GROMACS .gro file of C-alpha atoms in nm:
model
  264
    1MET     CA    1   4.879   8.917  -1.865
    2SER     CA    2   4.753   9.278  -1.828
    3MET     CA    3   4.388   9.358  -1.769
    4SER     CA    4   4.343   9.493  -2.125
    5THR     CA    5   4.519   9.193  -2.277
    6SER     CA    6   4.312   8.958  -2.064
    7TRP     CA    7   3.992   9.135  -2.174
    8ARG     CA    8   4.088   9.106  -2.542
    9TYR     CA    9   4.174   8.737  -2.498
   10HIS     CA   10   3.846   8.651  -2.328
   11ARG     CA   11   3.651   8.863  -2.574
   12HIS     CA   12   3.821   8.676  -2.862
   13MET     CA   13   3.728   8.343  -2.703
   14ALA     CA   14   3.371   8.463  -2.653
   15SER     CA   15   3.350   8.570  -3.016
   16ASP     CA   16   3.468   8.227  -3.128
   17PHE     CA   17   3.203   8.067  -2.908
   18GLU     CA   18   2.933   8.298  -3.045
   19ARG     CA   19   3.030   8.218  -3.405
   20THR     CA   20   3.024   7.845  -3.329
   21ALA     CA   21   2.687   7.874  -3.159
   22ALA     CA   22   2.551   8.077  -3.448
   23GLY     CA   23   2.674   7.817  -3.694
   24GLY     CA   24   2.507   7.541  -3.495
   25GLY     CA   25   2.188   7.745  -3.483
   26GLN     CA   26   2.195   7.792  -3.859
   27ASP     CA   27   2.236   7.418  -3.912
   28HIS     CA   28   1.938   7.355  -3.686
   29GLN     CA   29   1.728   7.615  -3.868
   30ARG     CA   30   1.826   7.471  -4.205
   31GLU     CA   31   1.725   7.123  -4.092
   32ARG     CA   32   1.389   7.252  -3.966
   33ILE     CA   33   1.322   7.433  -4.292
   34LEU     CA   34   1.408   7.128  -4.503
   35ASP     CA   35   1.193   6.904  -4.284
   36ALA     CA   36   0.900   7.145  -4.306
   37ALA     CA   37   0.937   7.178  -4.684
   38ALA     CA   38   0.953   6.799  -4.728
   39LYS     CA   39   0.632   6.757  -4.527
   40LEU     CA   40   0.454   7.028  -4.727
   41LEU     CA   41   0.571   6.863  -5.048
   42ALA     CA   42   0.433   6.525  -4.940
   43GLU     CA   43   0.102   6.672  -4.824
   44ALA     CA   44   0.027   6.935  -5.089
   45GLY     CA   45   0.268   6.872  -5.375
   46LEU     CA   46   0.486   7.129  -5.544
   47THR     CA   47   0.205   7.387  -5.552
   48GLY     CA   48   0.198   7.381  -5.172
   49ILE     CA   49   0.556   7.500  -5.142
   50SER     CA   50   0.607   7.875  -5.117
   51THR     CA   51   0.880   8.046  -4.922
   52ARG     CA   52   0.617   8.202  -4.695
   53ALA     CA   53   0.443   7.868  -4.628
   54VAL     CA   54   0.769   7.685  -4.562
   55ALA     CA   55   0.897   7.958  -4.329
   56ALA     CA   56   0.571   7.953  -4.133
   57ALA     CA   57   0.575   7.573  -4.104
   58ALA     CA   58   0.937   7.580  -3.987
   59GLY     CA   59   0.874   7.859  -3.737
   60VAL     CA   60   1.125   8.101  -3.889
   61GLN     CA   61   1.104   8.438  -4.059
   62THR     CA   62   1.100   8.445  -4.440
   63PRO     CA   63   1.426   8.650  -4.453
   64THR     CA   64   1.594   8.368  -4.259
   65LEU     CA   65   1.495   8.122  -4.530
   66TYR     CA   66   1.638   8.349  -4.801
   67ARG     CA   67   1.956   8.399  -4.601
   68LEU     CA   68   2.011   8.024  -4.565
   69PHE     CA   69   1.906   7.910  -4.913
   70GLY     CA   70   1.917   8.216  -5.139
   71GLY     CA   71   1.575   8.173  -5.298
   72LYS     CA   72   1.296   7.931  -5.388
   73ASP     CA   73   1.492   7.751  -5.662
   74GLU     CA   74   1.781   7.683  -5.427
   75LEU     CA   75   1.536   7.568  -5.159
   76LEU     CA   76   1.372   7.324  -5.402
   77ASP     CA   77   1.712   7.184  -5.500
   78ALA     CA   78   1.798   7.134  -5.133
   79VAL     CA   79   1.462   6.967  -5.061
   80ALA     CA   80   1.512   6.728  -5.353
   81SER     CA   81   1.859   6.632  -5.231
   82TYR     CA   82   1.728   6.602  -4.873
   83GLY     CA   83   1.453   6.365  -4.985
   84PHE     CA   84   1.689   6.163  -5.204
   85GLU     CA   85   1.947   6.102  -4.931
   86THR     CA   86   1.809   5.760  -4.830
   87TYR     CA   87   1.812   5.644  -5.191
   88LEU     CA   88   2.165   5.773  -5.252
   89ALA     CA   89   2.290   5.611  -4.932
   90GLU     CA   90   2.174   5.275  -5.069
   91LYS     CA   91   2.335   5.343  -5.407
   92ARG     CA   92   2.666   5.451  -5.247
   93THR     CA   93   2.691   5.119  -5.062
   94PHE     CA   94   2.574   4.912  -5.359
   95ALA     CA   95   2.778   4.589  -5.355
   96PRO     CA   96   2.876   4.498  -5.713
   97SER     CA   97   2.837   4.139  -5.827
   98GLN     CA   98   3.050   3.952  -6.079
   99ASP     CA   99   2.805   4.055  -6.356
  100PRO     CA  100   2.807   4.433  -6.421
  101VAL     CA  101   2.501   4.410  -6.648
  102GLU     CA  102   2.301   4.236  -6.377
  103ASP     CA  103   2.409   4.519  -6.146
  104LEU     CA  104   2.259   4.768  -6.393
  105ARG     CA  105   1.935   4.570  -6.384
  106ARG     CA  106   1.931   4.581  -6.005
  107GLY     CA  107   2.012   4.952  -6.010
  108TRP     CA  108   1.718   5.016  -6.245
  109ASP     CA  109   1.481   4.830  -6.010
  110ILE     CA  110   1.606   5.023  -5.704
  111HIS     CA  111   1.551   5.351  -5.890
  112VAL     CA  112   1.197   5.257  -5.992
  113GLU     CA  113   1.107   5.137  -5.643
  114PHE     CA  114   1.224   5.462  -5.486
  115GLY     CA  115   1.030   5.671  -5.737
  116LEU     CA  116   0.705   5.484  -5.680
  117THR     CA  117   0.749   5.490  -5.302
  118ASN     CA  118   0.835   5.863  -5.290
  119PRO     CA  119   0.633   6.024  -5.571
  120ALA     CA  120   0.649   6.382  -5.441
  121VAL     CA  121   1.027   6.389  -5.400
  122TYR     CA  122   1.083   6.205  -5.727
  123THR     CA  123   0.860   6.443  -5.922
  124LEU     CA  124   1.041   6.740  -5.767
  125MET     CA  125   1.375   6.591  -5.869
  126TYR     CA  126   1.296   6.483  -6.224
  127GLY     CA  127   0.960   6.632  -6.318
  128ASN     CA  128   1.024   6.993  -6.220
  129LEU     CA  129   1.261   7.074  -6.506
  130ARG     CA  130   1.438   7.408  -6.491
  131PRO     CA  131   1.686   7.471  -6.775
  132GLY     CA  132   2.039   7.515  -6.651
  133ARG     CA  133   1.962   7.382  -6.302
  134ARG     CA  134   2.030   7.029  -6.180
  135PRO     CA  135   1.997   6.927  -5.814
  136ALA     CA  136   2.317   6.794  -5.661
  137ALA     CA  137   2.146   6.463  -5.578
  138ALA     CA  138   2.048   6.410  -5.943
  139GLN     CA  139   2.407   6.474  -6.049
  140GLU     CA  140   2.542   6.229  -5.790
  141ASN     CA  141   2.293   5.965  -5.904
  142GLN     CA  142   2.411   6.011  -6.263
  143ASP     CA  143   2.775   5.984  -6.151
  144ILE     CA  144   2.701   5.653  -5.975
  145LEU     CA  145   2.532   5.521  -6.289
  146ARG     CA  146   2.825   5.633  -6.504
  147HIS     CA  147   3.068   5.450  -6.273
  148MET     CA  148   2.863   5.128  -6.306
  149LEU     CA  149   2.869   5.164  -6.684
  150GLU     CA  150   3.245   5.226  -6.686
  151ARG     CA  151   3.285   4.898  -6.499
  152ALA     CA  152   3.070   4.719  -6.757
  153ASN     CA  153   3.271   4.881  -7.035
  154SER     CA  154   3.600   4.765  -6.881
  155ARG     CA  155   3.465   4.411  -6.904
  156GLY     CA  156   3.379   4.454  -7.272
  157ARG     CA  157   3.004   4.449  -7.204
  158LEU     CA  158   2.896   4.780  -7.364
  159LYS     CA  159   2.795   4.820  -7.729
  160VAL     CA  160   2.796   5.200  -7.711
  161PRO     CA  161   3.011   5.471  -7.545
  162VAL     CA  162   2.968   5.513  -7.169
  163GLU     CA  163   2.816   5.861  -7.204
  164THR     CA  164   2.558   5.739  -7.457
  165ALA     CA  165   2.460   5.453  -7.227
  166THR     CA  166   2.438   5.689  -6.928
  167ARG     CA  167   2.200   5.924  -7.107
  168SER     CA  168   1.991   5.639  -7.247
  169ILE     CA  169   1.939   5.466  -6.912
  170GLU     CA  170   1.871   5.791  -6.727
  171ALA     CA  171   1.615   5.902  -6.986
  172SER     CA  172   1.438   5.565  -6.996
  173THR     CA  173   1.421   5.513  -6.620
  174THR     CA  174   1.304   5.862  -6.530
  175GLY     CA  175   1.058   5.874  -6.820
  176ALA     CA  176   0.912   5.537  -6.723
  177VAL     CA  177   0.875   5.629  -6.355
  178LEU     CA  178   0.713   5.964  -6.434
  179LEU     CA  179   0.473   5.786  -6.670
  180LEU     CA  180   0.372   5.547  -6.393
  181LEU     CA  181   0.333   5.831  -6.143
  182ALA     CA  182   0.090   5.998  -6.382
  183GLN     CA  183  -0.142   5.698  -6.341
  184PRO     CA  184  -0.382   5.643  -6.050
  185GLU     CA  185  -0.192   5.480  -5.764
  186PRO     CA  186  -0.354   5.133  -5.800
  187GLN     CA  187  -0.228   5.119  -6.160
  188ARG     CA  188   0.138   5.194  -6.082
  189ASP     CA  189   0.269   4.845  -6.147
  190PRO     CA  190   0.650   4.835  -6.188
  191GLY     CA  191   0.609   4.512  -6.383
  192LEU     CA  192   0.466   4.717  -6.669
  193ILE     CA  193   0.803   4.878  -6.738
  194ARG     CA  194   1.030   4.575  -6.689
  195PRO     CA  195   1.012   4.490  -7.062
  196LEU     CA  196   1.142   4.843  -7.127
  197ARG     CA  197   1.428   4.782  -6.884
  198ASP     CA  198   1.525   4.461  -7.061
  199MET     CA  199   1.498   4.615  -7.408
  200VAL     CA  200   1.716   4.912  -7.312
  201LEU     CA  201   1.984   4.699  -7.148
  202ASP     CA  202   1.981   4.449  -7.435
  203ALA     CA  203   2.032   4.736  -7.679
  204LEU     CA  204   2.324   4.879  -7.481
  205THR     CA  205   2.507   4.570  -7.356
  206THR     CA  206   2.644   4.238  -7.476
  207ALA     CA  207   2.628   3.890  -7.329
  208PRO     CA  208   2.934   3.774  -7.131
  209THR     CA  209   3.193   3.564  -7.312
  210PRO     CA  210   3.259   3.206  -7.194
  211ASP     CA  211   3.605   3.314  -7.074
  212ALA     CA  212   3.451   3.592  -6.866
  213ASP     CA  213   3.206   3.346  -6.709
  214LEU     CA  214   3.491   3.107  -6.621
  215GLU     CA  215   3.700   3.390  -6.476
  216ALA     CA  216   3.409   3.513  -6.265
  217SER     CA  217   3.335   3.160  -6.140
  218THR     CA  218   3.700   3.100  -6.046
  219CYS     CA  219   3.720   3.434  -5.863
  220ALA     CA  220   3.398   3.366  -5.670
  221ARG     CA  221   3.515   3.020  -5.561
  222ALA     CA  222   3.854   3.156  -5.454
  223ALA     CA  223   3.684   3.426  -5.246
  224ALA     CA  224   3.459   3.167  -5.081
  225LEU     CA  225   3.756   2.948  -4.989
  226LEU     CA  226   3.955   3.245  -4.862
  227ALA     CA  227   3.671   3.322  -4.622
  228VAL     CA  228   3.690   2.978  -4.456
  229VAL     CA  229   4.065   2.907  -4.455
  230SER     CA  230   4.204   3.017  -4.118
  231PRO     CA  231   4.553   3.174  -4.109
  232GLN     CA  232   4.624   2.949  -3.807
  233GLY     CA  233   4.574   2.633  -4.013
  234GLY     CA  234   4.343   2.354  -3.908
  235LEU     CA  235   4.079   2.163  -4.102
  236ASP     CA  236   4.122   2.163  -4.481
  237PRO     CA  237   3.778   2.253  -4.628
  238LEU     CA  238   3.861   2.059  -4.946
  239THR     CA  239   3.995   1.728  -4.811
  240SER     CA  240   3.878   1.733  -4.448
  241GLY     CA  241   4.243   1.679  -4.354
  242ARG     CA  242   4.456   1.913  -4.148
  243PHE     CA  243   4.728   2.155  -4.257
  244SER     CA  244   4.986   2.366  -4.081
  245PRO     CA  245   4.985   2.747  -4.039
  246ALA     CA  246   5.256   2.766  -4.307
  247GLU     CA  247   5.040   2.567  -4.549
  248ALA     CA  248   4.740   2.783  -4.462
  249GLY     CA  249   4.941   3.098  -4.527
  250LEU     CA  250   5.055   2.972  -4.866
  251LEU     CA  251   4.702   2.868  -4.964
  252ARG     CA  252   4.560   3.203  -4.855
  253GLU     CA  253   4.828   3.382  -5.059
  254TRP     CA  254   4.733   3.188  -5.373
  255LEU     CA  255   4.361   3.243  -5.317
  256SER     CA  256   4.416   3.616  -5.260
  257LYS     CA  257   4.601   3.642  -5.590
  258LEU     CA  258   4.312   3.473  -5.771
  259VAL     CA  259   4.065   3.714  -5.611
  260ASP     CA  260   4.281   4.023  -5.677
  261HIS     CA  261   4.336   3.933  -6.042
  262GLY     CA  262   3.976   3.831  -6.101
  263PRO     CA  263   3.707   4.038  -6.276
  264ALA     CA  264   3.695   4.406  -6.183
   0.00000   0.00000   0.00000
């Protein structure tokens, strides 16, 4: 390798390193800005957030903030999504039960609890309406709700189209939480809006059919047995007798089919 070629090679490698370092620095600056904005939001509310105040709190120049976020609206969207991440993480790992309507009830309660526990972030997300703009976290939350409703619909539990149910639940939950947040903190009792939750879900959903209840019960029992039957054989959980590995394998195959073909 000639000297000039070697210089170009090492300079190329150095440039790659500099770009990587710069990218890491930008990520760190972005995190600092979001953290500073979230703290200002919690302490002073939406009126306490200006690009100048956030930049000063984060220890960066205002042009850096604009370069990373584009403007105040984009910053507010990012702060809302940043604050909502814990809530969305819980919703993403939400374990569905055999009753999709009961899951909707649980989802409503989780939403209300987050809003009352994090009033500043919640108000920024749903109370700071800007036509044509929707934070990514709000869209993801709606998508999760829509998926839960599609599951209920596949079980024949919806009275209305999925999109109608999605809009109705989103409007009623956010409206109810914002109404509670407008009250003095000692009066923010989530029990006050549970009747609304039940009325909305009763208006949108149907009761399960006896066949659906039987199917769900059979599936749940099969799953419970599958969890205790060892592939190596051994003690029969039903008769307290013993069975061979071949018998255990056959039983597990049957149980798996019951679980796989049970309620969605």
